[in-house]
Short mmCIF file of C-alpha atoms in Angstrom, two decimals:
data_model
loop_
_atom_site.label_atom_id
_atom_site.label_comp_id
_atom_site.label_asym_id
_atom_site.label_seq_id
_atom_site.Cartn_x
_atom_site.Cartn_y
_atom_site.Cartn_z
CA MET A 1 -0.06 0.03 0.02
CA ARG A 2 1.44 3.33 -0.93
CA PRO A 3 1.57 5.89 1.94
CA LEU A 4 -0.82 8.70 1.75
CA GLY A 5 1.71 11.24 3.19
CA LYS A 6 2.02 12.59 6.66
CA ALA A 7 -0.64 11.19 8.98
CA ALA A 8 -3.50 13.63 9.99
CA SER A 9 -2.27 14.98 13.26
CA ASP A 10 -2.76 17.76 15.85
CA ASP A 11 0.35 19.58 14.91
CA ASP A 12 -1.24 21.86 12.37
CA ARG A 13 -1.72 24.56 14.79
CA PRO A 14 1.26 26.57 13.90
CA LEU A 15 0.50 26.28 10.38
CA ILE A 16 -3.25 27.36 11.07
CA GLU A 17 -1.74 30.46 12.80
CA ARG A 18 0.21 31.34 10.02
CA VAL A 19 -2.59 30.95 7.43
CA ARG A 20 -4.65 33.25 9.69
CA LYS A 21 -1.91 35.82 9.23
CA GLY A 22 -1.98 35.55 5.46
CA ASP A 23 1.06 33.32 5.01
CA GLN A 24 0.62 31.46 1.73
CA ASP A 25 3.51 29.10 2.20
CA ALA A 26 1.49 27.70 5.12
CA VAL A 27 -1.64 27.54 3.02
CA ARG A 28 0.50 25.51 0.57
CA ALA A 29 1.84 23.29 3.25
CA LEU A 30 -1.69 22.45 4.60
CA TYR A 31 -2.93 21.76 1.09
CA GLU A 32 -0.06 19.37 0.46
CA ARG A 33 -0.73 17.77 3.77
CA TYR A 34 -4.47 17.10 3.28
CA PHE A 35 -5.17 17.16 -0.52
CA ASP A 36 -4.16 13.49 -1.29
CA ARG A 37 -6.00 12.15 1.83
CA ILE A 38 -9.21 14.06 1.09
CA TYR A 39 -9.13 13.06 -2.73
CA ASN A 40 -8.73 9.45 -1.60
CA TYR A 41 -11.31 9.64 0.95
CA VAL A 42 -13.95 11.15 -1.46
CA TYR A 43 -12.95 8.87 -4.37
CA ALA A 44 -13.52 5.71 -2.09
CA ARG A 45 -17.01 7.16 -1.35
CA LEU A 46 -18.00 8.17 -4.70
CA GLY A 47 -15.93 5.94 -7.06
CA ARG A 48 -15.71 8.58 -9.61
CA ALA A 49 -12.37 10.48 -10.28
CA GLU A 50 -14.04 13.62 -11.64
CA ASP A 51 -16.31 14.00 -8.81
CA ALA A 52 -13.69 13.18 -6.25
CA GLU A 53 -11.31 15.85 -7.88
CA ASP A 54 -14.03 18.51 -7.63
CA LEU A 55 -15.12 17.57 -4.02
CA ALA A 56 -11.54 17.39 -2.84
CA ILE A 57 -10.87 20.89 -4.24
CA ASP A 58 -14.11 22.26 -2.83
CA THR A 59 -13.15 20.73 0.54
CA MET A 60 -9.67 22.26 0.63
CA THR A 61 -11.06 25.57 -0.56
CA ARG A 62 -13.65 25.55 2.20
CA SER A 63 -11.10 24.48 4.98
CA LEU A 64 -8.61 27.03 4.00
CA THR A 65 -10.74 30.02 3.46
CA ARG A 66 -13.06 29.50 6.35
CA LEU A 67 -10.50 29.07 8.94
CA ASP A 68 -12.41 31.82 11.02
CA LEU A 69 -15.12 29.12 11.57
CA PHE A 70 -12.57 26.54 12.95
CA GLN A 71 -12.45 26.88 16.65
CA ASP A 72 -9.48 24.89 18.02
CA GLN A 73 -11.41 23.60 20.92
CA GLY A 74 -10.81 19.98 21.42
CA VAL A 75 -11.32 18.99 17.58
CA ALA A 76 -8.18 18.81 15.52
CA PHE A 77 -8.00 20.63 12.38
CA SER A 78 -7.59 17.21 10.51
CA SER A 79 -11.04 16.16 11.94
CA TRP A 80 -12.59 19.37 10.74
CA VAL A 81 -11.32 18.85 7.25
CA TYR A 82 -12.66 15.40 7.05
CA ARG A 83 -16.10 16.50 8.28
CA ILE A 84 -16.24 18.91 5.63
CA ALA A 85 -15.17 16.37 3.00
CA HIS A 86 -18.05 14.10 4.47
CA ASN A 87 -20.59 16.85 4.26
CA ALA A 88 -19.47 17.64 0.72
CA THR A 89 -19.96 13.87 -0.14
CA ILE A 90 -23.54 13.94 1.48
CA ASP A 91 -24.41 17.01 -0.49
CA HIS A 92 -23.13 15.55 -3.57
CA TYR A 93 -25.38 12.46 -3.02
CA ARG A 94 -28.32 14.63 -2.51
CA ARG A 95 -27.66 16.46 -5.63
CA GLN A 96 -27.37 13.35 -7.57
CA GLY A 97 -30.73 12.28 -5.96
CA LYS A 98 -29.08 9.07 -4.62
CA VAL A 99 -31.16 7.25 -2.27
CA SER A 100 -29.83 6.38 1.22
CA LEU A 101 -28.61 2.96 1.28
CA VAL A 102 -30.09 0.05 3.22
CA SER A 103 -28.14 -1.21 6.02
CA LEU A 104 -26.77 -4.62 5.52
CA GLU A 105 -25.83 -5.33 9.07
CA HIS A 106 -28.95 -7.13 9.83
CA ALA A 107 -29.27 -8.85 6.42
CA PRO A 108 -29.06 -12.61 6.78
CA ALA A 109 -26.09 -14.31 5.26
CA LEU A 110 -26.87 -16.12 1.96
CA GLU A 111 -27.43 -19.75 2.70
CA SER A 112 -25.67 -20.96 -0.38
CA ALA A 113 -22.65 -19.00 0.62
CA ASP A 114 -20.41 -20.25 3.28
CA PRO A 115 -18.50 -17.25 4.95
CA SER A 116 -15.44 -19.41 5.52
CA GLU A 117 -15.36 -20.00 1.80
CA LEU A 118 -15.04 -16.43 0.93
CA ALA A 119 -11.48 -16.11 -0.64
CA ILE A 120 -10.62 -12.80 0.61
CA GLU A 121 -7.11 -12.86 -0.84
CA GLN A 122 -8.65 -13.24 -4.33
CA LEU A 123 -10.91 -10.16 -4.04
CA SER A 124 -9.89 -7.40 -6.31
CA ASN A 125 -9.55 -3.85 -5.01
CA GLN A 126 -12.45 -3.00 -7.22
CA ASP A 127 -14.56 -5.72 -5.61
CA LEU A 128 -13.78 -4.30 -2.14
CA HIS A 129 -14.48 -0.64 -3.16
CA THR A 130 -17.70 -1.51 -4.97
CA ALA A 131 -18.94 -3.60 -1.97
CA ILE A 132 -18.06 -0.88 0.49
CA ARG A 133 -20.21 1.45 -1.42
CA GLU A 134 -23.11 -0.78 -0.71
CA LEU A 135 -22.77 -0.14 2.96
CA THR A 136 -24.40 2.60 5.10
CA ASP A 137 -22.95 5.90 5.11
CA GLU A 138 -21.56 5.42 8.76
CA GLN A 139 -20.15 2.04 7.85
CA GLN A 140 -18.43 3.34 4.68
CA GLN A 141 -17.01 6.22 6.60
CA VAL A 142 -15.52 4.06 9.35
CA LEU A 143 -14.05 1.42 7.00
CA ILE A 144 -12.43 4.11 4.64
CA LEU A 145 -11.09 6.14 7.47
CA ARG A 146 -9.84 3.12 9.54
CA PHE A 147 -8.27 1.04 6.84
CA PHE A 148 -7.76 3.37 3.80
CA GLN A 149 -6.82 6.39 5.53
CA ASP A 150 -5.08 4.38 8.33
CA LEU A 151 -6.47 6.58 11.12
CA THR A 152 -6.74 5.45 14.62
CA ALA A 153 -9.98 4.65 16.27
CA ALA A 154 -9.51 7.91 18.32
CA GLN A 155 -9.18 10.10 15.27
CA VAL A 156 -12.10 8.51 13.63
CA ALA A 157 -14.22 8.99 16.62
CA SER A 158 -13.22 12.72 16.62
CA ILE A 159 -14.19 13.01 13.07
CA MET A 160 -17.55 11.13 13.36
CA GLY A 161 -18.40 12.77 16.79
CA LYS A 162 -18.52 9.35 18.43
CA THR A 163 -16.92 7.66 21.35
CA VAL A 164 -13.94 5.26 20.58
CA GLY A 165 -16.10 2.37 21.79
CA ALA A 166 -18.86 3.23 19.43
CA VAL A 167 -16.31 3.41 16.44
CA GLN A 168 -15.05 0.03 17.34
CA ALA A 169 -18.46 -1.33 17.51
CA LEU A 170 -19.44 0.31 14.27
CA GLN A 171 -16.27 -0.97 12.60
CA HIS A 172 -17.06 -4.56 13.71
CA ARG A 173 -20.56 -4.28 12.32
CA ALA A 174 -19.21 -2.60 9.15
CA LEU A 175 -16.83 -5.51 8.49
CA GLY A 176 -19.58 -7.96 9.10
CA SER A 177 -21.84 -6.09 6.63
CA LEU A 178 -19.06 -5.89 3.99
CA GLU A 179 -18.34 -9.57 4.27
CA ARG A 180 -22.09 -10.37 3.70
CA ALA A 181 -22.04 -7.89 0.75
CA LEU A 182 -18.93 -9.70 -0.69
CA GLN A 183 -20.59 -13.06 -0.32
CA GLY A 184 -23.67 -11.73 -2.19
CA ARG A 185 -21.48 -10.53 -4.91
CA ALA A 186 -19.57 -14.02 -5.15
CA VAL A 187 -22.99 -15.71 -5.34
CA ASN A 188 -24.15 -13.43 -8.18
CA MET B 1 -10.47 -15.78 18.59
CA THR B 2 -13.70 -17.00 17.21
CA PRO B 3 -13.94 -18.02 13.51
CA GLU B 4 -16.01 -14.88 12.89
CA VAL B 5 -13.44 -12.55 14.52
CA GLU B 6 -10.67 -14.16 12.39
CA ARG B 7 -12.53 -13.85 9.37
CA LEU B 8 -13.15 -10.09 10.05
CA GLU B 9 -9.57 -9.65 10.91
CA ARG B 10 -8.45 -11.17 7.57
CA LEU B 11 -10.78 -8.90 5.86
CA ALA B 12 -9.55 -5.77 7.71
CA GLU B 13 -5.99 -6.77 6.72
CA ARG B 14 -7.15 -7.07 3.09
CA LEU B 15 -8.62 -3.60 3.32
CA ARG B 16 -5.34 -2.12 4.69
CA ALA B 17 -3.57 -3.67 1.54
CA VAL B 18 -5.85 -1.73 -0.88
CA ASP B 19 -3.69 0.88 -2.74
CA PRO B 20 -4.95 4.41 -2.25
CA TYR B 21 -6.47 6.31 -5.11
CA MET B 22 -4.04 9.14 -5.72
CA PRO B 23 -5.10 12.19 -7.54
CA PRO B 24 -3.54 12.79 -11.11
CA PRO B 25 -0.76 15.54 -10.88
CA GLY B 26 -2.94 17.91 -13.05
CA ALA B 27 -5.72 17.68 -10.32
CA LYS B 28 -3.56 18.65 -7.62
CA ILE B 29 -2.18 21.66 -9.57
CA ARG B 30 -5.57 22.63 -10.82
CA GLY B 31 -6.69 22.49 -7.21
CA TRP B 32 -3.91 24.50 -5.74
CA ASN B 33 -4.48 27.16 -8.30
CA LEU B 34 -8.21 27.32 -7.34
CA VAL B 35 -7.55 27.11 -3.55
CA LEU B 36 -4.79 29.93 -3.72
CA ALA B 37 -7.21 32.14 -5.81
CA ALA B 38 -9.92 31.62 -3.25
CA VAL B 39 -7.57 32.16 -0.34
CA GLU B 40 -6.49 35.61 -2.03
CA GLN B 41 -10.07 36.71 -2.76
CA SER B 42 -11.03 35.70 0.88
CA THR B 43 -8.03 37.84 2.22
CA ARG B 44 -9.04 40.82 0.13
CA ALA B 45 -12.54 40.59 1.23
CA ARG B 46 -11.46 40.61 4.76
CA SER B 47 -9.11 43.57 4.28
CA ARG B 48 -12.21 45.28 2.71
CA VAL B 49 -14.23 44.75 5.92
CA HIS B 50 -11.39 46.12 7.96
CA PRO B 51 -11.97 49.85 7.53
CA VAL B 52 -15.61 49.46 8.40
CA ARG B 53 -14.82 47.55 11.56
CA ARG B 54 -12.19 50.23 12.43
CA LEU B 55 -14.82 52.96 11.99
CA VAL B 56 -17.37 51.06 14.15
CA LEU B 57 -14.69 50.53 16.90
CA ALA B 58 -13.61 54.16 16.67
CA THR B 59 -17.08 55.29 17.09
CA VAL B 60 -17.89 52.93 20.03
CA ALA B 61 -14.54 54.02 21.62
CA ALA B 62 -15.37 57.64 21.25
CA ALA B 63 -18.74 57.28 22.68
CA VAL B 64 -17.39 55.33 25.57
CA LEU B 65 -14.72 58.06 26.06
CA LEU B 66 -17.47 60.76 25.78
CA VAL B 67 -19.67 59.25 28.54
CA VAL B 68 -16.80 58.44 30.71
CA GLY B 69 -15.46 61.97 30.29
CA ALA B 70 -18.72 63.49 30.90
CA VAL B 71 -19.30 61.47 34.17
CA ALA B 72 -15.73 62.33 35.31
CA ALA B 73 -16.41 66.19 34.46
CA SER B 74 -19.77 66.14 36.23
CA ALA B 75 -18.37 64.79 39.43
CA ASP B 76 -16.71 68.14 40.16
CA SER B 77 -19.17 70.43 38.31
CA LEU B 78 -20.82 73.42 39.72
CA PRO B 79 -24.42 74.69 39.06
CA ASP B 80 -23.37 76.89 36.21
CA SER B 81 -21.67 74.07 34.43
CA VAL B 82 -23.38 72.08 31.44
CA PHE B 83 -22.56 68.85 33.31
CA TYR B 84 -24.25 69.74 36.50
CA PRO B 85 -27.63 68.03 35.58
CA LEU B 86 -25.64 64.84 34.91
CA LYS B 87 -24.22 65.20 38.59
CA GLY B 88 -27.75 65.20 39.91
CA VAL B 89 -28.51 62.06 38.14
CA LEU B 90 -25.50 60.20 39.31
CA GLU B 91 -26.16 61.46 42.78
CA ASN B 92 -29.72 60.09 42.71
CA ALA B 93 -28.60 56.73 41.28
CA ARG B 94 -26.07 56.52 44.27
CA GLY B 95 -28.89 57.47 46.64
CA ALA B 96 -30.98 54.74 45.19
CA LEU B 97 -28.27 52.25 45.96
CA THR B 98 -27.66 53.38 49.51
CA PHE B 99 -29.31 51.24 51.98
CA GLY B 100 -29.49 51.26 55.94
CA ALA B 101 -30.13 54.32 57.96
CA SER B 102 -26.47 55.04 58.92
CA ASP B 103 -25.38 54.95 55.27
CA GLN B 104 -28.35 56.96 54.06
CA LEU B 105 -27.39 59.59 56.67
CA ALA B 106 -23.87 59.74 55.46
CA TYR B 107 -25.08 60.02 51.95
CA HIS B 108 -27.23 63.09 52.81
CA LEU B 109 -24.59 64.84 54.83
CA GLU B 110 -22.08 64.42 52.08
CA LEU B 111 -24.53 65.85 49.53
CA ALA B 112 -25.28 68.74 52.10
CA SER B 113 -21.44 69.56 52.21
CA THR B 114 -21.34 69.34 48.42
CA ARG B 115 -24.30 71.92 48.14
CA LEU B 116 -22.58 74.11 50.61
CA SER B 117 -19.36 74.09 48.70
CA GLU B 118 -21.41 74.96 45.49
CA ALA B 119 -23.14 77.66 47.17
CA GLN B 120 -19.72 79.26 48.21
CA ALA B 121 -18.46 78.90 44.64
CA MET B 122 -21.61 80.53 43.17
CA PHE B 123 -21.26 83.44 45.61
CA ALA B 124 -17.73 83.96 44.57
CA ARG B 125 -18.95 84.04 40.79
CA HIS B 126 -21.71 86.54 42.00
CA ARG B 127 -24.36 83.96 40.95
CA VAL B 128 -26.57 84.72 44.02
CA ASP B 129 -29.56 83.01 42.23
CA LEU B 130 -27.71 79.75 41.86
CA ALA B 131 -26.00 80.06 45.25
CA ASP B 132 -29.62 80.50 46.69
CA GLN B 133 -30.75 77.32 44.91
CA ALA B 134 -27.69 75.40 46.24
CA LEU B 135 -28.50 76.50 49.80
CA SER B 136 -32.14 75.44 49.35
CA ALA B 137 -30.74 72.04 48.16
CA LEU B 138 -28.52 71.95 51.29
CA ASP B 139 -31.47 72.41 53.48
CA ASP B 140 -33.27 69.65 51.79
CA GLN B 141 -30.46 67.22 52.44
CA LEU B 142 -30.34 68.19 56.11
CA ASN B 143 -34.24 67.77 56.43
CA ASP B 144 -33.95 64.31 54.85
CA ALA B 145 -31.18 63.43 57.17
CA ALA B 146 -33.44 64.67 60.12
CA LEU B 147 -36.38 62.50 58.92
CA ILE B 148 -34.15 59.34 58.69
CA ILE B 149 -32.85 59.96 62.31
CA GLN B 150 -36.38 60.33 63.45
CA ALA B 151 -37.44 57.08 62.11
CA GLU B 152 -34.29 55.53 63.36
CA LYS B 153 -35.06 56.52 67.03
CA GLU B 154 -38.30 54.71 66.93
CA THR B 155 -36.44 51.63 65.93
CA ASP B 156 -33.26 51.96 68.09
CA PRO B 157 -33.17 55.04 70.34
CA ALA B 158 -29.36 54.60 71.04
CA VAL B 159 -28.39 54.50 67.43
CA GLY B 160 -30.76 57.36 66.56
CA ALA B 161 -29.11 59.44 69.24
CA ALA B 162 -25.66 58.73 67.81
CA MET B 163 -26.95 59.75 64.20
CA GLU B 164 -28.55 62.83 65.70
CA ASN B 165 -24.94 63.69 67.10
CA ARG B 166 -23.52 63.28 63.72
CA LEU B 167 -26.05 65.55 62.31
CA ARG B 168 -25.44 68.05 65.00
CA GLN B 169 -21.85 68.17 64.24
CA ALA B 170 -22.25 68.47 60.62
CA ILE B 171 -24.78 71.36 60.96
CA SER B 172 -22.34 73.03 63.33
CA THR B 173 -19.66 72.84 60.90
CA HIS B 174 -21.89 74.18 58.12
CA ASP B 175 -23.26 77.13 60.36
CA ALA B 176 -19.59 78.06 61.01
CA GLN B 177 -18.95 78.15 57.31
CA LEU B 178 -22.23 79.96 56.47
CA ALA B 179 -21.45 82.57 59.35
CA GLY B 180 -18.11 83.23 57.60
CA LEU B 181 -19.71 83.47 54.18
CA GLN B 182 -22.32 85.76 55.57
CA GLY B 183 -19.59 88.17 56.69
CA GLN B 184 -17.95 88.16 53.25
CA VAL B 185 -21.00 89.09 51.18
CA THR B 186 -22.43 92.46 50.69
CA ASN B 187 -25.36 91.72 48.50
CA PRO B 188 -28.50 92.04 50.70
CA THR B 189 -30.15 89.12 48.78
CA ALA B 190 -27.18 86.98 49.32
CA VAL B 191 -27.10 87.83 53.09
CA SER B 192 -30.89 87.00 53.30
CA ALA B 193 -30.37 83.64 51.65
CA ILE B 194 -27.64 82.75 54.03
CA MET B 195 -29.60 83.59 57.00
CA GLN B 196 -32.41 81.54 55.91
CA ALA B 197 -30.16 78.59 55.21
CA ARG B 198 -28.75 78.80 58.73
CA GLU B 199 -32.33 79.02 60.16
CA ARG B 200 -33.36 76.14 58.07
CA ALA B 201 -30.49 74.10 59.24
CA ALA B 202 -31.27 74.76 62.89
CA GLN B 203 -34.91 73.66 62.22
CA ALA B 204 -33.59 70.39 60.68
CA LEU B 205 -31.82 69.53 63.92
CA GLN B 206 -34.72 70.19 65.91
CA THR B 207 -36.79 68.03 63.57
CA ALA B 208 -34.37 65.20 64.27
CA ALA B 209 -34.62 65.87 67.96
CA LYS B 210 -38.39 65.33 67.80
CA PRO B 211 -39.98 61.69 68.04
CA ALA B 212 -41.54 60.73 64.83
CA ASN B 213 -44.99 60.86 66.15
CA GLY B 214 -44.50 64.58 66.64
CA LYS B 215 -45.10 64.50 70.44
CA GLY B 216 -41.66 65.71 71.47
CA ASN B 217 -40.04 69.19 71.39
CA ALA B 218 -42.98 70.91 69.43
CA SER B 219 -41.19 74.33 69.60
CA ALA B 220 -38.26 73.31 67.73
CA SER B 221 -39.49 74.50 64.37
CA PRO B 222 -40.67 78.15 64.13
CA SER B 223 -42.65 77.32 61.11
CA GLY B 224 -44.41 74.59 63.01
CA SER B 225 -44.14 71.97 60.37
CA GLY B 226 -40.78 70.55 61.31
CA GLN B 227 -40.82 68.29 58.32
CA GLY B 228 -38.75 70.16 55.90
CA ASN B 229 -39.83 70.81 52.42
CA GLY B 230 -41.88 68.83 49.99
CA ALA B 231 -38.89 66.63 48.83
CA ALA B 232 -38.23 65.60 52.21
CA ASN B 233 -41.59 63.92 52.79
CA SER B 234 -40.28 60.63 51.63
CA PRO B 235 -38.05 58.82 53.86
CA HIS B 236 -35.35 58.74 51.23
CA PRO B 237 -36.00 61.60 48.92
CA THR B 238 -34.03 62.22 45.92
CA PRO B 239 -31.64 65.28 45.80
CA LYS B 240 -32.94 68.31 44.33
CA HIS B 241 -31.00 70.30 41.45
#
């Protein structure tokens, strides 16, 4: 797996202060730090390069021009940026008229498919991405942030406004749902 | 570890191994140009707002300075000053926030001294009319003080007597100052005003010496009322200006 660059962290504060003072180098540094990650996040959610590009740029523009709205009170800048990206994704879904997805977490496993027979190693990246996009919004979010973005449960909890325990439980359910979605694809 | 947890762990590991989608270089450059333009536009917009904010802040600061300055100027203003009405407002506000007979007495005695100083200043400026008004206000304060003492005597005679003594000392001091002033002025109207003020001060002292039900020293007030002027009918009247 190629690294996505510097992991999102709390050491953005000095750069944010410089941006507030009009320092363009600091703007560039934050842009470089987050653009790839946000692009990756949005692409994983939408599956279309053009849309991902537009939403990533939109997210970075909003983040860096509306720093006056960012109050550094317990929430890291990285969490704030991911929240903007998430909201932009939801807005995009609404504009496209996409209906909300049905949760698979309570869907029964297909009788014809034995979970133990699911050849995980043989799954393509495309299979995984497509199956993830069949999950609920929160399940997609937690899997993408935890495994594609390589964030800790605490960081994901901050982004999603949940406790670490709730994120871990959500992650467990999301993986179960993903497994069932993959089984369904295998049967079809 | 249960078989289910094992399967999910393997799935999680598989997800971690997925290569991330990376933006094409052109997208990143295009994004940076757009972000930079938006940031510059936002900075310009903020700097356009600054003069307006500065103007508002300057106006607010000027207003605050004006009010503070007027209040400060009024504190020592004299009856012929434009700030003098504000002084009365502030004194009334202070009076409304003064509680307890002893504090109220101190408040009225302080204002009586202030009125006497104002009268002296107005005589010095040959403003006999304003000096007369100040002396009249001085008497009002003394009468108010006398009524407070009267009421206090009913509640606590010992405390009332001590307060009466304070009034007596204050009036004695005022009378000495008024006597000195009387010797300095030549204007008959001014002399008359000072004499009346001294007489009314003595009446106030007699009012304070009487019990509140009026059964005490009835000969104290030559006018027979012994209750001061109209403004003094309230147990805590506001000062007159």
